[in-house]
Coordinates of C-alpha atoms in Angstrom, one line a residue:
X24 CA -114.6 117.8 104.1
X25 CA -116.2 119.6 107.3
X26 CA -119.2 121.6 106.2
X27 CA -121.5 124.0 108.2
X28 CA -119.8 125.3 111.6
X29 CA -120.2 125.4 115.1
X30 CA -122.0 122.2 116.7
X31 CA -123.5 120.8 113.5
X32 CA -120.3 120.0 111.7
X33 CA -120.9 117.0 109.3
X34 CA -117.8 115.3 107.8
X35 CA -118.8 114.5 104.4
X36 CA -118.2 110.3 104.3
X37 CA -116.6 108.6 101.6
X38 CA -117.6 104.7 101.0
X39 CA -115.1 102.5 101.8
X40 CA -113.4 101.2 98.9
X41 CA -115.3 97.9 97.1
X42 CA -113.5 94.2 98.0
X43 CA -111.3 93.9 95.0
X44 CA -112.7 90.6 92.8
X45 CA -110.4 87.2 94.5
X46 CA -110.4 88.4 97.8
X47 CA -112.2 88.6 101.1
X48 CA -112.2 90.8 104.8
X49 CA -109.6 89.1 106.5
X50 CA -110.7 87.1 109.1
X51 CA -108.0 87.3 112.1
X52 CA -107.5 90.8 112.4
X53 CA -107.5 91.8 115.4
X54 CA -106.7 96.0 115.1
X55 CA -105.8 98.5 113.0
X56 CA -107.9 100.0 110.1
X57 CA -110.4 97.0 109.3
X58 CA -112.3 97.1 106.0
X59 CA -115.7 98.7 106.3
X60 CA -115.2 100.2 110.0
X61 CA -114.7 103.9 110.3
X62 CA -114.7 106.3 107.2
X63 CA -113.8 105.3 104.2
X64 CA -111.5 102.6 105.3
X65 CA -109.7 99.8 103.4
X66 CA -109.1 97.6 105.7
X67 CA -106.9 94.3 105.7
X68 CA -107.5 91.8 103.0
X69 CA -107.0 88.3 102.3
X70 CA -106.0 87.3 98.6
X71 CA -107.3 84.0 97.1
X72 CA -103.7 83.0 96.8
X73 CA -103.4 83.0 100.6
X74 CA -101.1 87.2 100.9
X75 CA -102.4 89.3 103.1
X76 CA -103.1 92.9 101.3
X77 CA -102.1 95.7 103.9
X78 CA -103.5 98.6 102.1
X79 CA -100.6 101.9 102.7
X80 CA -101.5 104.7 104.8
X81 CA -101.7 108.3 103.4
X82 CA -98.0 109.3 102.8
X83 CA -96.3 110.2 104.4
X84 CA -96.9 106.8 106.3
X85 CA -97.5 104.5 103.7
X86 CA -94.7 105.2 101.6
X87 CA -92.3 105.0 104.4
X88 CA -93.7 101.5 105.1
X89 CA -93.7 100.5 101.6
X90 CA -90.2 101.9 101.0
X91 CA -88.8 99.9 104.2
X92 CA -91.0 96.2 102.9
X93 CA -89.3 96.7 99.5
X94 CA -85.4 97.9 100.7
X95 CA -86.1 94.7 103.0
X96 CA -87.0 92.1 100.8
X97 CA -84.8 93.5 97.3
X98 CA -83.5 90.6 95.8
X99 CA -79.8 92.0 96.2
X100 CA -80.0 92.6 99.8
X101 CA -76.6 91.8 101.2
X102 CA -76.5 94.0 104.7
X103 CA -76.9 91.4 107.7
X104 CA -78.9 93.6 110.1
X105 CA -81.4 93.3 107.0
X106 CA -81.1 89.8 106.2
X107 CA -81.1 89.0 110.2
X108 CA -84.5 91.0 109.5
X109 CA -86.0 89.1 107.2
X110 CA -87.4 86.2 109.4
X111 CA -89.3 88.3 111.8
X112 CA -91.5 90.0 108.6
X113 CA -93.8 88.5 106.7
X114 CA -92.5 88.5 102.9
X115 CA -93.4 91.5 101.0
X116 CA -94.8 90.0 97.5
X117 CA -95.0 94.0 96.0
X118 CA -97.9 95.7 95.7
X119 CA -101.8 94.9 94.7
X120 CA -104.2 97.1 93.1
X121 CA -107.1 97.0 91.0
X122 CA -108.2 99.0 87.6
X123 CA -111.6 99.9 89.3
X124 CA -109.7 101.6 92.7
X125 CA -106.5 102.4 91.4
X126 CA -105.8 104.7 94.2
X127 CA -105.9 102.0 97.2
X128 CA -103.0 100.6 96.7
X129 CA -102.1 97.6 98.9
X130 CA -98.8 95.4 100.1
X131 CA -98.8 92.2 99.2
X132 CA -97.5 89.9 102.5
X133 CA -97.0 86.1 103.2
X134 CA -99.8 85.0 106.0
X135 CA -97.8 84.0 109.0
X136 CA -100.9 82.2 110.5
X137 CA -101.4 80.4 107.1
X138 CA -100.3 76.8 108.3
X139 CA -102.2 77.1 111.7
X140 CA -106.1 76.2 112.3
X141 CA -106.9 77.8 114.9
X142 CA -104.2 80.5 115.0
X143 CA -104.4 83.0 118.2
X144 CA -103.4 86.6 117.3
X145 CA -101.7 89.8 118.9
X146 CA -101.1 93.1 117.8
X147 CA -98.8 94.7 119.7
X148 CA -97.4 98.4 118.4
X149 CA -93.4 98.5 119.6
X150 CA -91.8 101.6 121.0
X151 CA -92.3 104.2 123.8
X152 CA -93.3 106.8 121.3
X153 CA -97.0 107.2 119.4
X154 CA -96.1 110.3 117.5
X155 CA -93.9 111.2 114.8
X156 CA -91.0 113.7 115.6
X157 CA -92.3 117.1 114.4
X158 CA -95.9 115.8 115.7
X159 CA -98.3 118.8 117.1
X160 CA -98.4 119.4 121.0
X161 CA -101.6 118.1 121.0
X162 CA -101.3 114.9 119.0
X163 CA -98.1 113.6 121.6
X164 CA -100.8 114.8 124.5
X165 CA -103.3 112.6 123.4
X166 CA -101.1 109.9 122.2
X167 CA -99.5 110.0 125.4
X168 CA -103.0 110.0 126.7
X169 CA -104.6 107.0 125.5
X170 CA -101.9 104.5 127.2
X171 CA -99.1 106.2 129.7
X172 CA -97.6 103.1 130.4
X173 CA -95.7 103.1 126.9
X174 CA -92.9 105.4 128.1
X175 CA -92.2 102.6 130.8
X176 CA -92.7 99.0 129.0
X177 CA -92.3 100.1 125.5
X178 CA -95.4 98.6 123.9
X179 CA -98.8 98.2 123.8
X180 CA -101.3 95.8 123.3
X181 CA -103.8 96.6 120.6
X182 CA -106.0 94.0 120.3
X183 CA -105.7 90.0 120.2
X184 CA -107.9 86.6 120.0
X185 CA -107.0 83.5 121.3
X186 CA -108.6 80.2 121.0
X187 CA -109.9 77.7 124.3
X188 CA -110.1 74.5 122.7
X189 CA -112.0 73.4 125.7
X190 CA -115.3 75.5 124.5
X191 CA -114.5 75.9 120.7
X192 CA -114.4 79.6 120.6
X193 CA -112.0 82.4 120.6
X194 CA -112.3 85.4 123.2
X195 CA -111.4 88.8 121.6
X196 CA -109.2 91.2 123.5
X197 CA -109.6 94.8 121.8
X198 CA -107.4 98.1 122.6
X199 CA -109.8 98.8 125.2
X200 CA -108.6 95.8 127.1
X201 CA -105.1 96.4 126.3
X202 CA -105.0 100.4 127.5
X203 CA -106.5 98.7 130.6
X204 CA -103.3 97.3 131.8
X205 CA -101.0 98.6 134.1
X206 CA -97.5 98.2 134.1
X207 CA -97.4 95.2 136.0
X208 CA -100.7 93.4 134.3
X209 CA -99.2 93.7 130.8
X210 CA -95.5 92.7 131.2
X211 CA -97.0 89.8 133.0
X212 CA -99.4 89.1 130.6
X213 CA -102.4 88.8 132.7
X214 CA -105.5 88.2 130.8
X215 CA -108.9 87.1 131.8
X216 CA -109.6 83.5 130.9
X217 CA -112.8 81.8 130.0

């Protein structure tokens, strides 16, 4: 809640939610909302029985996600484009939350890296578009802002890691490196290497 006016706005913080008891920050992410950076976020988890927990967004985001996951992965599912579907997503395993934060609620996913030991990692956001239809004037301006090359390749790259074996260690990539790529760089694939 903004308080005060002018200059000195503060934005009254809220602590990011506690790690729920059997599970840990996950360690591969490479974007989105990560647990403990930023305001009040819950970020990505790793259950003790190897799921990712993806904790929803506020609605009406979250539900739309957890409404697709669920329709996906029903047990009755019959449609093909569905089914066809099914190998590119991780499994949704339902939903995880805790008696102490009953108000983060996460999804449950199968860990696609789970069998690898050195697993390199991109996160790219699909589409042309940034913004919801309906979105304000200025949100599609500044969506549109951050990378213009969207409209043209139809993705972006918002962060990945990838592993030299020759030096044991990954090199990080964040969104900053990713809104740095022209059309060219990123269809190519061009990255810096150590």
């Amino acid at each position: 809640m903004a308080t005060g006016g002018g200059e000195n706005t503060q934005v009254e913080r809220v602590p990011t939610p506690p790690i729920p008891e059997g599970c840990q920050v996950l360690s591969h992410q490479v974007a989105g909302h990560m647990h403990g950076h930023g305001r009040s976020k819950a970020g990505m988890l790793q259950h003790l029985d190897g799921t990712i927990l993806k904790p929803t967004q506020c609605p009406p985001k979250g539900q739309r996600e957890l409404d697709f996951y669920t329709e996906l992965f029903r047990e009755d599912q019959d449609e093909p484009v569905m089914l066809s579907l099914q190998y590119y997503v991780p499994r949704f395993r339902g939903i995880f939350t805790t008696p102490s934060n009953p108000d983060t609620i996460y999804m449950k996913l199968d860990d696609a890296t789970q069998k690898f030991h050195k697993p390199c990692i991109v996160d790219v956001k699909m589409g042309r578009r940034c913004y919801e239809d309906g979105a304000p004037v200025e949100k599609v301006e500044l969506a549109l802002k951050k990378y213009p090359p969207v409209e043209q390749v139809g993705f972006q790259i918002l962060g990945m890691r990838i592993y030299h074996p020759s030096v044991d260690q990954y090199v990080f990539y964040d969104k900053t490196y990713g809104r740095s790529l022209d059309e060219d760089q990123v269809i190519e694939g061009k990255i810096n290497m150590i």
